[in-house]
Amino acid sequence: MAKQQAAGKNVGTVQTVEALVTPILTEMGLRLWDVRFEKEGPDWFLRIWIDRDEPLDIQTCEEATRAINPILDAADPIVQSYYLELGGPGLGRKLTKEAHFTAVQGEKILAHFYRVTAAGEKDISGILLSKEGNLVTLRRADNTETIVDTKEVSYFKLCDDEDLF
């Protein structure tokens, strides 16, 4: 299997792991939110984020880990040694896939830009109205609509944590 490394991601490995674990998680009533295979210092980490409609607890994460481990061991999609981390995407979860944008449509999100915009903004938040191709439409607090090009954004995240602090 060809493994492509780009921007800290091992694309081939991620796709393989997604294909392996999705059916197991679905059977358990869980959704796969994201998979990342990342190097930190000398170590590699396979990070699997899961989600469901009700809050996740440690027991559910443990059960999912026990179900996933034998499948990953049998398929052996990763050549080097790694640490497996499994958990919920948490508050302020990053939106990295089309399915993420679909799941949170109508909710408040934040776009963090690579560079300050012409209006002097580094971050823009608003209600996610739509995502079509590279264009994300947000309704801002003043009821204006802003269209954001994903190519100009470092990341998008859900704003479900802003009232906590």
Coordinates of C-alpha atoms in Angstrom, one line a residue:
M1 CA 0.0 0.0 0.0
A2 CA 1.4 3.4 -0.9
K3 CA 1.6 5.8 2.0
Q4 CA 1.7 9.5 1.4
Q5 CA 3.0 11.8 4.0
A6 CA 1.8 15.5 3.8
A7 CA 1.4 18.1 6.4
G8 CA 1.8 15.6 9.3
K9 CA -0.8 13.2 7.9
N10 CA -0.2 9.8 6.5
V11 CA -3.1 9.8 4.1
G12 CA -3.0 6.1 3.0
T13 CA -2.9 4.9 6.6
V14 CA -5.7 7.2 7.7
Q15 CA -8.0 5.9 4.9
T16 CA -7.2 2.3 5.7
V17 CA -7.8 2.8 9.4
E18 CA -11.1 4.6 8.7
A19 CA -12.2 1.7 6.5
L20 CA -11.3 -0.8 9.1
V21 CA -12.9 0.8 12.2
T22 CA -16.0 2.4 10.8
P23 CA -18.1 -0.8 10.6
I24 CA -17.1 -1.7 14.2
L25 CA -18.0 1.7 15.5
T26 CA -21.3 1.8 13.6
E27 CA -22.2 -1.6 15.1
M28 CA -21.5 -0.1 18.5
G29 CA -23.8 2.8 17.8
L30 CA -20.9 5.2 17.5
R31 CA -19.7 7.5 14.7
L32 CA -16.2 8.0 13.5
W33 CA -15.4 11.7 13.7
D34 CA -11.8 11.7 12.6
V35 CA -8.5 9.8 12.3
R36 CA -5.1 11.2 12.4
F37 CA -1.7 9.6 12.2
E38 CA 0.8 12.0 13.5
K39 CA 4.5 12.1 14.5
E40 CA 5.4 14.0 17.7
G41 CA 9.0 14.0 18.5
P42 CA 10.3 10.4 18.0
D43 CA 6.8 8.9 18.5
W44 CA 3.9 8.2 16.2
F45 CA 0.3 8.5 17.3
L46 CA -2.8 7.0 15.8
R47 CA -5.6 9.2 17.1
I48 CA -9.2 8.1 16.5
W49 CA -12.0 10.4 17.6
I50 CA -15.5 8.9 18.0
D51 CA -18.8 10.5 18.6
R52 CA -22.5 9.7 19.3
D53 CA -25.7 11.6 20.0
E54 CA -25.4 11.3 23.8
P55 CA -22.2 12.3 25.7
L56 CA -19.3 9.8 25.6
D57 CA -17.9 8.3 28.7
I58 CA -14.7 6.5 29.5
Q59 CA -16.3 3.1 29.5
T60 CA -17.6 3.6 25.9
C61 CA -14.1 4.7 24.8
E62 CA -12.6 1.6 26.5
E63 CA -15.1 -0.7 24.8
A64 CA -14.4 0.9 21.4
T65 CA -10.6 0.5 22.0
R66 CA -11.0 -3.2 22.9
A67 CA -13.1 -3.7 19.8
I68 CA -10.7 -1.8 17.5
N69 CA -7.4 -3.2 18.7
P70 CA -7.7 -6.8 17.4
I71 CA -8.9 -5.5 14.0
L72 CA -5.9 -3.1 13.7
D73 CA -3.5 -5.9 14.9
A74 CA -4.8 -8.4 12.4
A75 CA -4.8 -5.9 9.4
D76 CA -1.4 -4.4 10.5
P77 CA -1.9 -1.2 8.4
I78 CA 1.0 0.6 10.1
V79 CA 4.6 -0.4 9.6
Q80 CA 6.2 1.4 12.5
S81 CA 5.3 1.3 16.2
Y82 CA 2.7 3.8 17.4
Y83 CA 0.5 4.8 20.3
L84 CA -3.2 4.4 19.9
E85 CA -5.4 7.1 21.4
L86 CA -9.1 7.0 21.2
G87 CA -11.5 9.5 22.5
G88 CA -14.3 12.0 21.8
P89 CA -13.6 15.1 19.6
G90 CA -14.5 17.3 22.5
L91 CA -15.7 20.9 22.7
G92 CA -14.4 23.2 20.0
R93 CA -13.9 20.2 17.7
K94 CA -12.2 21.0 14.4
L95 CA -14.2 20.6 11.2
T96 CA -12.0 18.8 8.7
K97 CA -14.4 16.8 6.5
E98 CA -17.5 17.5 4.4
A99 CA -19.5 15.3 6.8
H100 CA -18.4 17.5 9.8
F101 CA -19.9 20.6 8.1
T102 CA -23.1 18.8 7.3
A103 CA -23.3 17.6 10.9
V104 CA -23.0 21.1 12.4
Q105 CA -25.0 23.1 9.8
G106 CA -27.1 25.6 11.7
E107 CA -24.6 25.8 14.6
K108 CA -22.0 28.5 15.4
I109 CA -18.5 27.9 14.0
L110 CA -15.3 29.8 13.8
A111 CA -13.0 30.3 10.8
H112 CA -9.4 31.0 11.7
F113 CA -7.5 32.6 8.8
Y114 CA -3.9 32.0 7.7
R115 CA -3.5 35.8 7.3
V116 CA -5.4 38.8 8.6
T117 CA -8.3 39.6 6.2
A118 CA -8.6 42.9 4.4
A119 CA -11.1 43.9 7.1
G120 CA -8.4 43.3 9.7
E121 CA -9.9 40.0 11.1
K122 CA -8.0 36.9 11.9
D123 CA -11.1 35.0 13.1
I124 CA -14.7 35.1 11.9
S125 CA -17.5 33.3 13.6
G126 CA -21.1 32.8 12.7
I127 CA -23.9 30.3 12.1
L128 CA -23.0 27.8 9.4
L129 CA -25.5 28.2 6.6
S130 CA -23.9 26.1 3.9
K131 CA -20.7 24.7 2.4
E132 CA -20.5 24.3 -1.3
G133 CA -17.2 23.2 -2.6
N134 CA -14.6 25.5 -1.1
L135 CA -17.1 28.2 -0.1
V136 CA -18.5 28.3 3.4
T137 CA -21.4 30.8 4.1
L138 CA -21.8 32.1 7.7
R139 CA -24.5 34.4 9.2
R140 CA -22.7 36.7 11.5
A141 CA -24.0 38.3 14.7
D142 CA -25.1 41.4 12.9
N143 CA -27.2 39.2 10.5
T144 CA -24.9 39.8 7.5
E145 CA -23.8 36.8 5.5
T146 CA -20.1 36.2 4.9
I147 CA -18.6 33.8 2.3
V148 CA -15.3 32.3 3.3
D149 CA -13.0 30.4 1.0
T150 CA -11.6 27.3 2.7
K151 CA -8.3 27.9 0.9
E152 CA -7.8 31.0 3.1
V153 CA -8.6 29.3 6.4
S154 CA -6.2 27.5 8.7
Y155 CA -9.0 25.7 10.5
F156 CA -12.7 25.7 11.2
K157 CA -14.0 24.7 14.6
L158 CA -17.3 24.4 16.4
C159 CA -18.0 27.2 18.8
D160 CA -19.7 25.1 21.5
D161 CA -17.0 26.0 24.1
E162 CA -17.0 29.8 24.1
D163 CA -19.3 30.3 27.1
L164 CA -17.3 28.0 29.4
F165 CA -14.5 30.4 30.4

